[in-house]
Short mmCIF file of N, CA and C in Angstrom, two decimals:
data_model
loop_
_atom_site.label_atom_id
_atom_site.label_comp_id
_atom_site.label_asym_id
_atom_site.label_seq_id
_atom_site.Cartn_x
_atom_site.Cartn_y
_atom_site.Cartn_z
N MET A 1098 0.82 -1.21 0.00
CA MET A 1098 0.00 0.00 0.00
C MET A 1098 0.86 1.26 0.00
N GLY A 1099 1.76 1.33 0.99
CA GLY A 1099 2.60 2.51 1.05
C GLY A 1099 3.76 2.28 2.00
N GLU A 1100 4.93 2.77 1.64
CA GLU A 1100 6.08 2.62 2.52
C GLU A 1100 6.75 3.96 2.72
N MET A 1101 7.30 4.14 3.94
CA MET A 1101 7.94 5.41 4.25
C MET A 1101 9.25 5.13 4.96
N GLU A 1102 10.31 5.79 4.52
CA GLU A 1102 11.57 5.73 5.27
C GLU A 1102 12.24 7.09 5.25
N ASP A 1103 12.80 7.47 6.40
CA ASP A 1103 13.42 8.79 6.55
C ASP A 1103 12.52 9.91 6.04
N LEU A 1104 11.25 9.85 6.44
CA LEU A 1104 10.26 10.87 6.08
C LEU A 1104 9.93 10.92 4.58
N CYS A 1105 10.45 9.97 3.82
CA CYS A 1105 10.14 9.93 2.39
C CYS A 1105 9.25 8.73 2.10
N VAL A 1106 8.21 8.98 1.33
CA VAL A 1106 7.34 7.89 0.91
C VAL A 1106 7.97 7.28 -0.34
N THR A 1107 8.40 6.03 -0.22
CA THR A 1107 9.14 5.42 -1.31
C THR A 1107 8.21 4.79 -2.35
N GLU A 1108 7.07 4.32 -1.86
CA GLU A 1108 6.18 3.58 -2.75
C GLU A 1108 4.77 3.73 -2.21
N CYS A 1109 3.82 4.11 -3.04
CA CYS A 1109 2.45 4.20 -2.56
C CYS A 1109 1.47 4.12 -3.72
N THR A 1110 0.45 3.30 -3.56
CA THR A 1110 -0.57 3.15 -4.60
C THR A 1110 -1.98 3.27 -4.02
N ARG A 1111 -2.11 3.99 -2.90
CA ARG A 1111 -3.41 4.06 -2.23
C ARG A 1111 -4.47 4.82 -3.03
N CYS A 1112 -4.06 5.81 -3.81
CA CYS A 1112 -5.02 6.63 -4.55
C CYS A 1112 -4.88 6.41 -6.05
N PRO A 1113 -5.73 5.57 -6.63
CA PRO A 1113 -5.58 5.23 -8.05
C PRO A 1113 -5.52 6.46 -8.97
N ALA A 1114 -6.38 7.45 -8.73
CA ALA A 1114 -6.39 8.64 -9.61
C ALA A 1114 -5.07 9.39 -9.54
N LEU A 1115 -4.49 9.44 -8.34
CA LEU A 1115 -3.24 10.19 -8.17
C LEU A 1115 -2.05 9.41 -8.70
N VAL A 1116 -2.11 8.10 -8.57
CA VAL A 1116 -1.03 7.26 -9.12
C VAL A 1116 -0.97 7.51 -10.63
N GLU A 1117 -2.16 7.68 -11.22
CA GLU A 1117 -2.25 7.90 -12.65
C GLU A 1117 -1.77 9.29 -13.06
N SER A 1118 -2.08 10.30 -12.23
CA SER A 1118 -1.77 11.68 -12.65
C SER A 1118 -0.37 12.15 -12.25
N ARG A 1119 0.24 11.47 -11.29
CA ARG A 1119 1.55 11.93 -10.82
C ARG A 1119 2.66 11.42 -11.74
N SER A 1120 3.80 12.15 -11.76
CA SER A 1120 4.97 11.52 -12.36
C SER A 1120 5.91 11.04 -11.27
N ARG A 1121 5.70 11.53 -10.06
CA ARG A 1121 6.50 11.05 -8.91
C ARG A 1121 5.78 11.43 -7.62
N ILE A 1122 6.26 10.85 -6.53
CA ILE A 1122 5.78 11.22 -5.19
C ILE A 1122 6.62 12.42 -4.75
N VAL A 1123 5.96 13.47 -4.29
CA VAL A 1123 6.68 14.67 -3.86
C VAL A 1123 6.71 14.71 -2.34
N ASP A 1124 7.89 14.49 -1.77
CA ASP A 1124 8.03 14.47 -0.32
C ASP A 1124 8.38 15.85 0.21
N GLY A 1125 8.28 15.97 1.54
CA GLY A 1125 8.66 17.22 2.18
C GLY A 1125 10.15 17.48 2.02
N THR A 1126 10.54 18.75 2.11
CA THR A 1126 11.96 19.09 2.07
C THR A 1126 12.30 19.96 3.27
N GLY A 1127 13.58 19.97 3.61
CA GLY A 1127 14.04 20.79 4.74
C GLY A 1127 14.56 19.91 5.85
N PRO A 1128 15.18 20.54 6.86
CA PRO A 1128 15.80 19.77 7.94
C PRO A 1128 14.79 18.91 8.70
N GLU A 1129 15.25 17.77 9.18
CA GLU A 1129 14.36 16.85 9.88
C GLU A 1129 14.22 17.21 11.36
N ASP A 1130 14.79 18.38 11.73
CA ASP A 1130 14.61 18.86 13.11
C ASP A 1130 14.17 20.33 13.08
N ALA A 1131 13.55 20.74 11.97
CA ALA A 1131 13.14 22.13 11.82
C ALA A 1131 12.11 22.53 12.88
N ASP A 1132 12.16 23.77 13.34
CA ASP A 1132 11.18 24.27 14.32
C ASP A 1132 9.85 24.61 13.65
N LEU A 1133 9.91 24.93 12.36
CA LEU A 1133 8.70 25.31 11.63
C LEU A 1133 8.42 24.31 10.52
N LEU A 1134 7.19 23.84 10.48
CA LEU A 1134 6.76 22.96 9.39
C LEU A 1134 5.62 23.67 8.65
N PHE A 1135 5.84 23.91 7.37
CA PHE A 1135 4.80 24.49 6.52
C PHE A 1135 4.10 23.35 5.78
N VAL A 1136 2.77 23.37 5.81
CA VAL A 1136 2.01 22.31 5.15
C VAL A 1136 1.09 22.92 4.10
N GLY A 1137 1.31 22.53 2.85
CA GLY A 1137 0.44 22.95 1.76
C GLY A 1137 -0.57 21.86 1.46
N GLU A 1138 -1.26 22.07 0.33
CA GLU A 1138 -2.34 21.16 -0.04
C GLU A 1138 -1.79 19.93 -0.76
N GLY A 1139 -1.13 20.15 -1.87
CA GLY A 1139 -0.58 19.05 -2.64
C GLY A 1139 0.25 19.62 -3.78
N PRO A 1140 1.02 18.76 -4.45
CA PRO A 1140 1.89 19.24 -5.53
C PRO A 1140 1.09 19.70 -6.75
N GLY A 1141 1.59 20.74 -7.42
CA GLY A 1141 1.06 21.15 -8.72
C GLY A 1141 2.01 20.65 -9.80
N ALA A 1142 1.87 21.21 -10.99
CA ALA A 1142 2.67 20.75 -12.13
C ALA A 1142 4.17 20.91 -11.90
N ASN A 1143 4.59 22.09 -11.40
CA ASN A 1143 6.02 22.33 -11.16
C ASN A 1143 6.59 21.37 -10.13
N GLU A 1144 5.82 21.18 -9.07
CA GLU A 1144 6.26 20.32 -7.98
C GLU A 1144 6.38 18.88 -8.46
N ASP A 1145 5.40 18.46 -9.24
CA ASP A 1145 5.37 17.10 -9.77
C ASP A 1145 6.59 16.86 -10.68
N GLU A 1146 6.94 17.91 -11.41
CA GLU A 1146 8.07 17.83 -12.34
C GLU A 1146 9.41 17.80 -11.60
N GLN A 1147 9.53 18.69 -10.60
CA GLN A 1147 10.83 18.84 -9.92
C GLN A 1147 10.97 17.99 -8.66
N GLY A 1148 9.84 17.45 -8.18
CA GLY A 1148 9.91 16.57 -7.01
C GLY A 1148 10.12 17.30 -5.70
N GLU A 1149 9.73 18.59 -5.67
CA GLU A 1149 9.85 19.37 -4.43
C GLU A 1149 8.60 20.20 -4.22
N PRO A 1150 8.17 20.37 -2.96
CA PRO A 1150 6.98 21.20 -2.72
C PRO A 1150 7.28 22.69 -2.93
N PHE A 1151 6.28 23.41 -3.36
CA PHE A 1151 6.38 24.88 -3.49
C PHE A 1151 7.61 25.34 -4.27
N VAL A 1152 7.67 24.95 -5.55
CA VAL A 1152 8.78 25.42 -6.38
C VAL A 1152 8.34 26.35 -7.53
N GLY A 1153 7.04 26.45 -7.76
CA GLY A 1153 6.57 27.35 -8.82
C GLY A 1153 6.48 28.79 -8.31
N ARG A 1154 5.53 29.53 -8.85
CA ARG A 1154 5.36 30.93 -8.42
C ARG A 1154 5.04 31.03 -6.94
N SER A 1155 4.22 30.10 -6.46
CA SER A 1155 3.90 30.08 -5.02
C SER A 1155 5.17 29.92 -4.19
N GLY A 1156 6.07 29.10 -4.69
CA GLY A 1156 7.33 28.86 -3.99
C GLY A 1156 8.17 30.12 -3.90
N THR A 1157 8.17 30.90 -4.97
CA THR A 1157 8.91 32.16 -4.97
C THR A 1157 8.34 33.11 -3.93
N VAL A 1158 6.99 33.17 -3.88
CA VAL A 1158 6.32 34.02 -2.88
C VAL A 1158 6.68 33.57 -1.47
N LEU A 1159 6.67 32.26 -1.27
CA LEU A 1159 7.00 31.72 0.05
C LEU A 1159 8.44 32.03 0.42
N ASP A 1160 9.36 31.80 -0.51
CA ASP A 1160 10.78 32.09 -0.26
C ASP A 1160 11.00 33.56 0.10
N ASP A 1161 10.38 34.45 -0.68
CA ASP A 1161 10.52 35.89 -0.42
C ASP A 1161 9.95 36.25 0.94
N GLY A 1162 8.79 35.67 1.25
CA GLY A 1162 8.15 35.93 2.54
C GLY A 1162 9.01 35.47 3.70
N LEU A 1163 9.60 34.29 3.56
CA LEU A 1163 10.47 33.76 4.62
C LEU A 1163 11.67 34.68 4.84
N ARG A 1164 12.28 35.11 3.72
CA ARG A 1164 13.44 36.00 3.84
C ARG A 1164 13.09 37.29 4.56
N THR A 1165 11.91 37.83 4.26
CA THR A 1165 11.46 39.07 4.89
C THR A 1165 11.43 38.95 6.41
N VAL A 1166 11.08 37.76 6.92
CA VAL A 1166 10.98 37.60 8.38
C VAL A 1166 12.23 36.94 8.97
N GLY A 1167 13.30 36.90 8.19
CA GLY A 1167 14.58 36.43 8.73
C GLY A 1167 14.78 34.93 8.66
N LEU A 1168 14.01 34.28 7.79
CA LEU A 1168 14.16 32.83 7.64
C LEU A 1168 14.62 32.50 6.23
N ASP A 1169 15.15 31.31 6.07
CA ASP A 1169 15.55 30.84 4.77
C ASP A 1169 14.82 29.52 4.53
N ARG A 1170 14.54 29.21 3.28
CA ARG A 1170 13.86 27.95 2.97
C ARG A 1170 14.60 26.75 3.59
N THR A 1171 15.92 26.84 3.65
CA THR A 1171 16.70 25.72 4.19
C THR A 1171 16.56 25.57 5.71
N ASP A 1172 15.95 26.58 6.38
CA ASP A 1172 15.76 26.50 7.83
C ASP A 1172 14.47 25.79 8.21
N VAL A 1173 13.53 25.71 7.27
CA VAL A 1173 12.20 25.23 7.59
C VAL A 1173 11.90 23.94 6.82
N ARG A 1174 10.90 23.23 7.30
CA ARG A 1174 10.46 22.03 6.59
C ARG A 1174 9.18 22.39 5.83
N ILE A 1175 9.08 21.94 4.60
CA ILE A 1175 7.91 22.24 3.78
C ILE A 1175 7.34 20.92 3.26
N SER A 1176 6.06 20.70 3.50
CA SER A 1176 5.44 19.46 3.07
C SER A 1176 4.03 19.73 2.58
N ASN A 1177 3.31 18.68 2.24
CA ASN A 1177 1.94 18.81 1.74
C ASN A 1177 1.04 17.75 2.35
N CYS A 1178 -0.28 18.03 2.33
CA CYS A 1178 -1.27 17.06 2.82
C CYS A 1178 -1.28 15.81 1.96
N VAL A 1179 -1.21 15.99 0.64
CA VAL A 1179 -1.07 14.83 -0.24
C VAL A 1179 0.23 14.99 -1.01
N ARG A 1180 0.87 13.87 -1.28
CA ARG A 1180 2.21 13.92 -1.87
C ARG A 1180 2.22 13.68 -3.38
N CYS A 1181 1.04 13.50 -3.94
CA CYS A 1181 0.96 13.26 -5.39
C CYS A 1181 0.05 14.29 -6.03
N ARG A 1182 0.38 14.69 -7.24
CA ARG A 1182 -0.38 15.73 -7.91
C ARG A 1182 -1.77 15.24 -8.33
N PRO A 1183 -2.83 15.91 -7.84
CA PRO A 1183 -4.17 15.57 -8.32
C PRO A 1183 -4.34 15.99 -9.79
N PRO A 1184 -5.12 15.23 -10.57
CA PRO A 1184 -5.30 15.59 -11.99
C PRO A 1184 -5.88 16.99 -12.13
N GLU A 1185 -5.40 17.73 -13.12
CA GLU A 1185 -5.88 19.10 -13.41
C GLU A 1185 -5.77 20.03 -12.19
N ASN A 1186 -4.86 19.68 -11.26
CA ASN A 1186 -4.70 20.48 -10.04
C ASN A 1186 -5.98 20.66 -9.22
N ARG A 1187 -6.90 19.71 -9.34
CA ARG A 1187 -8.10 19.80 -8.50
C ARG A 1187 -7.70 19.62 -7.04
N ASP A 1188 -8.62 20.00 -6.13
CA ASP A 1188 -8.38 19.77 -4.70
C ASP A 1188 -8.33 18.27 -4.44
N PRO A 1189 -7.49 17.86 -3.50
CA PRO A 1189 -7.51 16.45 -3.13
C PRO A 1189 -8.86 16.08 -2.51
N THR A 1190 -9.33 14.87 -2.74
CA THR A 1190 -10.59 14.42 -2.16
C THR A 1190 -10.39 14.05 -0.69
N THR A 1191 -11.50 13.89 0.01
CA THR A 1191 -11.46 13.48 1.42
C THR A 1191 -10.71 12.15 1.56
N ASP A 1192 -10.99 11.22 0.64
CA ASP A 1192 -10.31 9.92 0.69
C ASP A 1192 -8.81 10.06 0.47
N GLU A 1193 -8.43 10.90 -0.49
CA GLU A 1193 -7.01 11.09 -0.79
C GLU A 1193 -6.29 11.71 0.40
N LEU A 1194 -6.95 12.69 1.03
CA LEU A 1194 -6.36 13.30 2.23
C LEU A 1194 -6.20 12.26 3.33
N ALA A 1195 -7.23 11.44 3.49
CA ALA A 1195 -7.18 10.40 4.53
C ALA A 1195 -6.08 9.37 4.24
N ASN A 1196 -5.95 8.99 2.96
CA ASN A 1196 -4.94 8.01 2.57
C ASN A 1196 -3.53 8.49 2.88
N CYS A 1197 -3.31 9.79 2.76
CA CYS A 1197 -1.96 10.34 2.91
C CYS A 1197 -1.70 10.84 4.33
N ARG A 1198 -2.74 10.86 5.13
CA ARG A 1198 -2.65 11.47 6.47
C ARG A 1198 -1.56 10.83 7.35
N GLY A 1199 -1.45 9.51 7.27
CA GLY A 1199 -0.46 8.82 8.10
C GLY A 1199 0.96 9.27 7.83
N TYR A 1200 1.26 9.54 6.57
CA TYR A 1200 2.61 10.01 6.22
C TYR A 1200 2.88 11.37 6.85
N LEU A 1201 1.89 12.24 6.78
CA LEU A 1201 2.05 13.58 7.35
C LEU A 1201 2.20 13.48 8.87
N GLU A 1202 1.40 12.61 9.48
CA GLU A 1202 1.49 12.44 10.93
C GLU A 1202 2.86 11.92 11.35
N ARG A 1203 3.41 11.02 10.56
CA ARG A 1203 4.73 10.48 10.89
C ARG A 1203 5.80 11.55 10.71
N GLU A 1204 5.62 12.38 9.70
CA GLU A 1204 6.57 13.47 9.47
C GLU A 1204 6.52 14.46 10.64
N ILE A 1205 5.31 14.79 11.07
CA ILE A 1205 5.14 15.72 12.19
C ILE A 1205 5.73 15.14 13.47
N ALA A 1206 5.47 13.86 13.71
CA ALA A 1206 5.99 13.20 14.92
C ALA A 1206 7.52 13.20 14.93
N ALA A 1207 8.12 12.89 13.79
CA ALA A 1207 9.58 12.83 13.70
C ALA A 1207 10.20 14.21 13.86
N LEU A 1208 9.51 15.19 13.32
CA LEU A 1208 10.01 16.57 13.31
C LEU A 1208 9.84 17.24 14.66
N ASP A 1209 8.69 16.95 15.30
CA ASP A 1209 8.30 17.60 16.55
C ASP A 1209 8.48 19.12 16.46
N PRO A 1210 7.80 19.77 15.50
CA PRO A 1210 8.05 21.20 15.28
C PRO A 1210 7.45 22.07 16.39
N GLU A 1211 8.03 23.26 16.56
CA GLU A 1211 7.46 24.25 17.49
C GLU A 1211 6.07 24.66 17.00
N VAL A 1212 5.98 24.89 15.70
CA VAL A 1212 4.73 25.37 15.11
C VAL A 1212 4.53 24.72 13.74
N ILE A 1213 3.29 24.35 13.46
CA ILE A 1213 2.90 23.91 12.12
C ILE A 1213 2.16 25.07 11.47
N VAL A 1214 2.60 25.47 10.29
CA VAL A 1214 1.94 26.57 9.58
C VAL A 1214 1.19 25.98 8.39
N THR A 1215 -0.14 26.14 8.38
CA THR A 1215 -0.93 25.61 7.27
C THR A 1215 -1.11 26.69 6.22
N LEU A 1216 -0.77 26.36 4.98
CA LEU A 1216 -0.82 27.32 3.89
C LEU A 1216 -2.09 27.11 3.08
N GLY A 1217 -3.13 27.87 3.43
CA GLY A 1217 -4.38 27.79 2.68
C GLY A 1217 -5.45 26.96 3.36
N LYS A 1218 -6.59 26.90 2.68
CA LYS A 1218 -7.81 26.32 3.24
C LYS A 1218 -7.71 24.81 3.45
N VAL A 1219 -7.25 24.09 2.43
CA VAL A 1219 -7.27 22.62 2.51
C VAL A 1219 -6.45 22.10 3.70
N PRO A 1220 -5.17 22.49 3.82
CA PRO A 1220 -4.41 21.97 4.98
C PRO A 1220 -4.95 22.47 6.32
N SER A 1221 -5.45 23.71 6.35
CA SER A 1221 -6.00 24.25 7.61
C SER A 1221 -7.19 23.42 8.06
N GLU A 1222 -8.11 23.16 7.14
CA GLU A 1222 -9.31 22.40 7.49
C GLU A 1222 -8.98 20.93 7.77
N HIS A 1223 -8.00 20.41 7.04
CA HIS A 1223 -7.61 19.00 7.21
C HIS A 1223 -7.03 18.76 8.60
N LEU A 1224 -6.18 19.66 9.06
CA LEU A 1224 -5.53 19.44 10.36
C LEU A 1224 -6.37 19.95 11.54
N LEU A 1225 -7.19 20.96 11.30
CA LEU A 1225 -8.05 21.45 12.39
C LEU A 1225 -9.38 20.69 12.46
N GLU A 1226 -9.69 19.99 11.39
CA GLU A 1226 -10.93 19.20 11.31
C GLU A 1226 -12.17 20.05 11.55
N ARG A 1227 -12.18 21.22 10.95
CA ARG A 1227 -13.35 22.10 10.98
C ARG A 1227 -13.24 23.03 9.77
N SER A 1228 -14.32 23.75 9.48
CA SER A 1228 -14.20 24.69 8.36
C SER A 1228 -13.45 25.94 8.83
N VAL A 1229 -12.65 26.49 7.94
CA VAL A 1229 -11.77 27.61 8.29
C VAL A 1229 -11.97 28.74 7.27
N ALA A 1230 -12.19 29.95 7.78
CA ALA A 1230 -12.20 31.14 6.92
C ALA A 1230 -10.78 31.68 6.93
N VAL A 1231 -9.98 31.20 5.98
CA VAL A 1231 -8.52 31.40 6.05
C VAL A 1231 -8.12 32.88 6.12
N THR A 1232 -8.71 33.69 5.26
CA THR A 1232 -8.32 35.12 5.24
C THR A 1232 -8.58 35.77 6.59
N LYS A 1233 -9.73 35.42 7.18
CA LYS A 1233 -10.09 36.02 8.46
C LYS A 1233 -9.26 35.45 9.60
N GLU A 1234 -8.93 34.18 9.51
CA GLU A 1234 -8.25 33.52 10.62
C GLU A 1234 -6.73 33.49 10.46
N ALA A 1235 -6.22 33.99 9.34
CA ALA A 1235 -4.77 33.97 9.11
C ALA A 1235 -4.05 34.66 10.26
N GLY A 1236 -3.00 34.02 10.76
CA GLY A 1236 -2.25 34.59 11.88
C GLY A 1236 -2.74 34.08 13.22
N ASP A 1237 -3.88 33.37 13.23
CA ASP A 1237 -4.42 32.80 14.48
C ASP A 1237 -3.65 31.53 14.83
N LEU A 1238 -3.41 31.38 16.12
CA LEU A 1238 -2.73 30.19 16.61
C LEU A 1238 -3.77 29.28 17.24
N ALA A 1239 -3.76 28.02 16.86
CA ALA A 1239 -4.72 27.06 17.40
C ALA A 1239 -3.97 25.91 18.06
N ASP A 1240 -4.58 25.36 19.10
CA ASP A 1240 -4.05 24.14 19.71
C ASP A 1240 -4.81 22.98 19.11
N VAL A 1241 -4.08 21.99 18.66
CA VAL A 1241 -4.73 20.88 17.98
C VAL A 1241 -4.01 19.59 18.36
N ARG A 1242 -4.77 18.51 18.43
CA ARG A 1242 -4.13 17.21 18.67
C ARG A 1242 -3.94 16.52 17.33
N ILE A 1243 -2.71 16.14 17.04
CA ILE A 1243 -2.44 15.40 15.82
C ILE A 1243 -1.86 14.05 16.21
N ASP A 1244 -2.58 13.00 15.86
CA ASP A 1244 -2.20 11.65 16.25
C ASP A 1244 -1.98 11.57 17.77
N GLY A 1245 -2.86 12.26 18.51
CA GLY A 1245 -2.83 12.18 19.97
C GLY A 1245 -1.88 13.13 20.67
N THR A 1246 -1.06 13.84 19.90
CA THR A 1246 -0.08 14.74 20.52
C THR A 1246 -0.51 16.20 20.33
N PRO A 1247 -0.48 17.00 21.41
CA PRO A 1247 -0.85 18.42 21.26
C PRO A 1247 0.17 19.16 20.41
N ARG A 1248 -0.32 19.94 19.45
CA ARG A 1248 0.53 20.73 18.56
C ARG A 1248 0.00 22.15 18.48
N ARG A 1249 0.92 23.06 18.16
CA ARG A 1249 0.50 24.44 17.89
C ARG A 1249 0.43 24.65 16.39
N LEU A 1250 -0.69 25.16 15.93
CA LEU A 1250 -0.90 25.33 14.50
C LEU A 1250 -1.24 26.79 14.19
N LEU A 1251 -0.53 27.34 13.24
CA LEU A 1251 -0.76 28.72 12.82
C LEU A 1251 -1.39 28.71 11.43
N ILE A 1252 -2.54 29.36 11.33
CA ILE A 1252 -3.24 29.42 10.04
C ILE A 1252 -2.64 30.52 9.18
N CYS A 1253 -2.41 30.21 7.91
CA CYS A 1253 -1.84 31.20 6.99
C CYS A 1253 -2.54 31.08 5.63
N VAL A 1254 -2.65 32.19 4.91
CA VAL A 1254 -3.20 32.11 3.56
C VAL A 1254 -2.18 31.41 2.66
N HIS A 1255 -2.66 30.89 1.56
CA HIS A 1255 -1.78 30.24 0.59
C HIS A 1255 -0.96 31.32 -0.12
N PRO A 1256 0.34 31.07 -0.34
CA PRO A 1256 1.17 32.07 -1.02
C PRO A 1256 0.56 32.55 -2.35
N ALA A 1257 -0.10 31.64 -3.08
CA ALA A 1257 -0.67 32.01 -4.38
C ALA A 1257 -1.76 33.07 -4.24
N ALA A 1258 -2.42 33.09 -3.08
CA ALA A 1258 -3.49 34.08 -2.87
C ALA A 1258 -2.96 35.50 -3.04
N THR A 1259 -1.69 35.69 -2.68
CA THR A 1259 -1.11 37.04 -2.76
C THR A 1259 -0.87 37.45 -4.21
N LEU A 1260 -0.81 36.48 -5.11
CA LEU A 1260 -0.58 36.79 -6.52
C LEU A 1260 -1.84 37.35 -7.17
N TYR A 1261 -2.99 36.93 -6.65
CA TYR A 1261 -4.26 37.36 -7.25
C TYR A 1261 -4.88 38.51 -6.49
N ASP A 1262 -4.45 38.71 -5.26
CA ASP A 1262 -5.08 39.72 -4.42
C ASP A 1262 -3.99 40.35 -3.54
N ARG A 1263 -3.56 41.54 -3.94
CA ARG A 1263 -2.44 42.18 -3.25
C ARG A 1263 -2.71 42.39 -1.76
N SER A 1264 -3.96 42.57 -1.37
CA SER A 1264 -4.25 42.81 0.04
C SER A 1264 -3.92 41.59 0.89
N GLN A 1265 -3.84 40.43 0.23
CA GLN A 1265 -3.49 39.21 0.96
C GLN A 1265 -2.00 39.16 1.31
N ALA A 1266 -1.21 39.97 0.60
CA ALA A 1266 0.24 39.93 0.80
C ALA A 1266 0.60 40.30 2.24
N GLU A 1267 -0.07 41.30 2.76
CA GLU A 1267 0.19 41.75 4.13
C GLU A 1267 -0.26 40.69 5.13
N THR A 1268 -1.42 40.10 4.88
CA THR A 1268 -1.95 39.02 5.72
C THR A 1268 -0.94 37.87 5.77
N PHE A 1269 -0.41 37.54 4.61
CA PHE A 1269 0.55 36.45 4.47
C PHE A 1269 1.81 36.75 5.27
N GLU A 1270 2.33 37.97 5.08
CA GLU A 1270 3.57 38.34 5.75
C GLU A 1270 3.41 38.42 7.26
N ASN A 1271 2.27 38.94 7.72
CA ASN A 1271 2.04 39.02 9.16
C ASN A 1271 2.00 37.64 9.79
N ALA A 1272 1.40 36.68 9.09
CA ALA A 1272 1.34 35.31 9.61
C ALA A 1272 2.74 34.71 9.67
N LEU A 1273 3.55 34.96 8.62
CA LEU A 1273 4.92 34.44 8.62
C LEU A 1273 5.74 35.07 9.75
N GLN A 1274 5.51 36.36 9.97
CA GLN A 1274 6.22 37.07 11.05
C GLN A 1274 5.90 36.41 12.39
N ARG A 1275 4.63 36.11 12.58
CA ARG A 1275 4.22 35.48 13.83
C ARG A 1275 4.84 34.08 13.97
N ALA A 1276 4.88 33.35 12.85
CA ALA A 1276 5.48 32.01 12.86
C ALA A 1276 6.95 32.10 13.27
N ALA A 1277 7.66 33.08 12.69
CA ALA A 1277 9.09 33.25 12.99
C ALA A 1277 9.28 33.57 14.48
N GLU A 1278 8.41 34.43 14.99
CA GLU A 1278 8.52 34.80 16.41
C GLU A 1278 8.26 33.59 17.31
N LEU A 1279 7.23 32.82 16.96
CA LEU A 1279 6.89 31.64 17.76
C LEU A 1279 8.01 30.61 17.75
N ALA A 1280 8.73 30.55 16.62
CA ALA A 1280 9.83 29.58 16.51
C ALA A 1280 11.13 30.16 17.07
N GLY A 1281 11.05 31.38 17.60
CA GLY A 1281 12.21 31.96 18.27
C GLY A 1281 13.25 32.52 17.33
N VAL A 1282 12.84 32.98 16.15
CA VAL A 1282 13.80 33.61 15.25
C VAL A 1282 13.88 35.09 15.61
N ASP A 1283 15.09 35.55 15.81
CA ASP A 1283 15.27 36.95 16.20
C ASP A 1283 16.04 37.68 15.10
N ASP A 1284 15.35 38.58 14.41
CA ASP A 1284 15.96 39.31 13.29
C ASP A 1284 17.24 40.03 13.67
N SER A 1285 17.25 40.61 14.87
CA SER A 1285 18.36 41.48 15.23
C SER A 1285 19.69 40.73 15.30
N GLU A 1286 19.62 39.41 15.44
CA GLU A 1286 20.87 38.67 15.54
C GLU A 1286 21.12 37.85 14.28
N GLY A 1287 20.65 38.38 13.17
CA GLY A 1287 20.91 37.72 11.90
C GLY A 1287 20.34 36.31 11.84
N GLY A 1288 19.11 36.17 12.37
CA GLY A 1288 18.44 34.88 12.24
C GLY A 1288 18.90 33.84 13.26
N GLN A 1289 19.66 34.26 14.27
CA GLN A 1289 20.06 33.31 15.32
C GLN A 1289 18.84 32.96 16.17
N SER A 1290 18.75 31.72 16.54
CA SER A 1290 17.63 31.31 17.36
C SER A 1290 17.87 31.70 18.81
N ARG A 1291 16.80 32.16 19.48
CA ARG A 1291 16.90 32.52 20.89
C ARG A 1291 17.14 31.29 21.76
N LEU A 1292 16.95 30.13 21.18
CA LEU A 1292 17.05 28.91 21.98
C LEU A 1292 18.50 28.45 22.13
N ASP A 1293 19.44 29.19 21.48
CA ASP A 1293 20.84 28.76 21.51
C ASP A 1293 21.39 28.61 22.93
N GLY A 1294 20.94 29.47 23.83
CA GLY A 1294 21.49 29.46 25.18
C GLY A 1294 20.99 28.31 26.03
N PHE A 1295 20.01 27.56 25.57
CA PHE A 1295 19.42 26.54 26.44
C PHE A 1295 19.90 25.13 26.11
#
């Protein structure tokens, strides 16, 4: 059905439609001890082609946003709710999200992040298990149990939203700023973590 090693899904055939539409499984990238885990919805065409999450225009927006708040893509972990590209970039179905959920839970457990940042509606609703008004709730911190363990989750708009609606850019950046603060990133010391002394 599916195998995972070192946070990478090596083989999976749980979702027939996705097996058909993907050219590869797109796993999370970034350090396996990152304080911040960003979770998107699923791979698009660019991601499917390059085998990395958030590499298209959304990825550029995310990278720029991270830099603005004193973070680098290499400091954070970036993953998705589903690891295979849905056909025509449609939203993943409830079944597809459920099929892939175990992989995400194992990634979260291994990572033990300070904060999980959900990028957009699908990951926010998937992990909070309720409907989310993302624009209104962006920047809100929620306590959530994931696979029985309490986690802190920060809701954020999807980077692509800022491309279509400039007013979302500020919402996006404010949420990233809050994520950086929660993870203890201090701009004044060139991105040094406040946790160094402990």
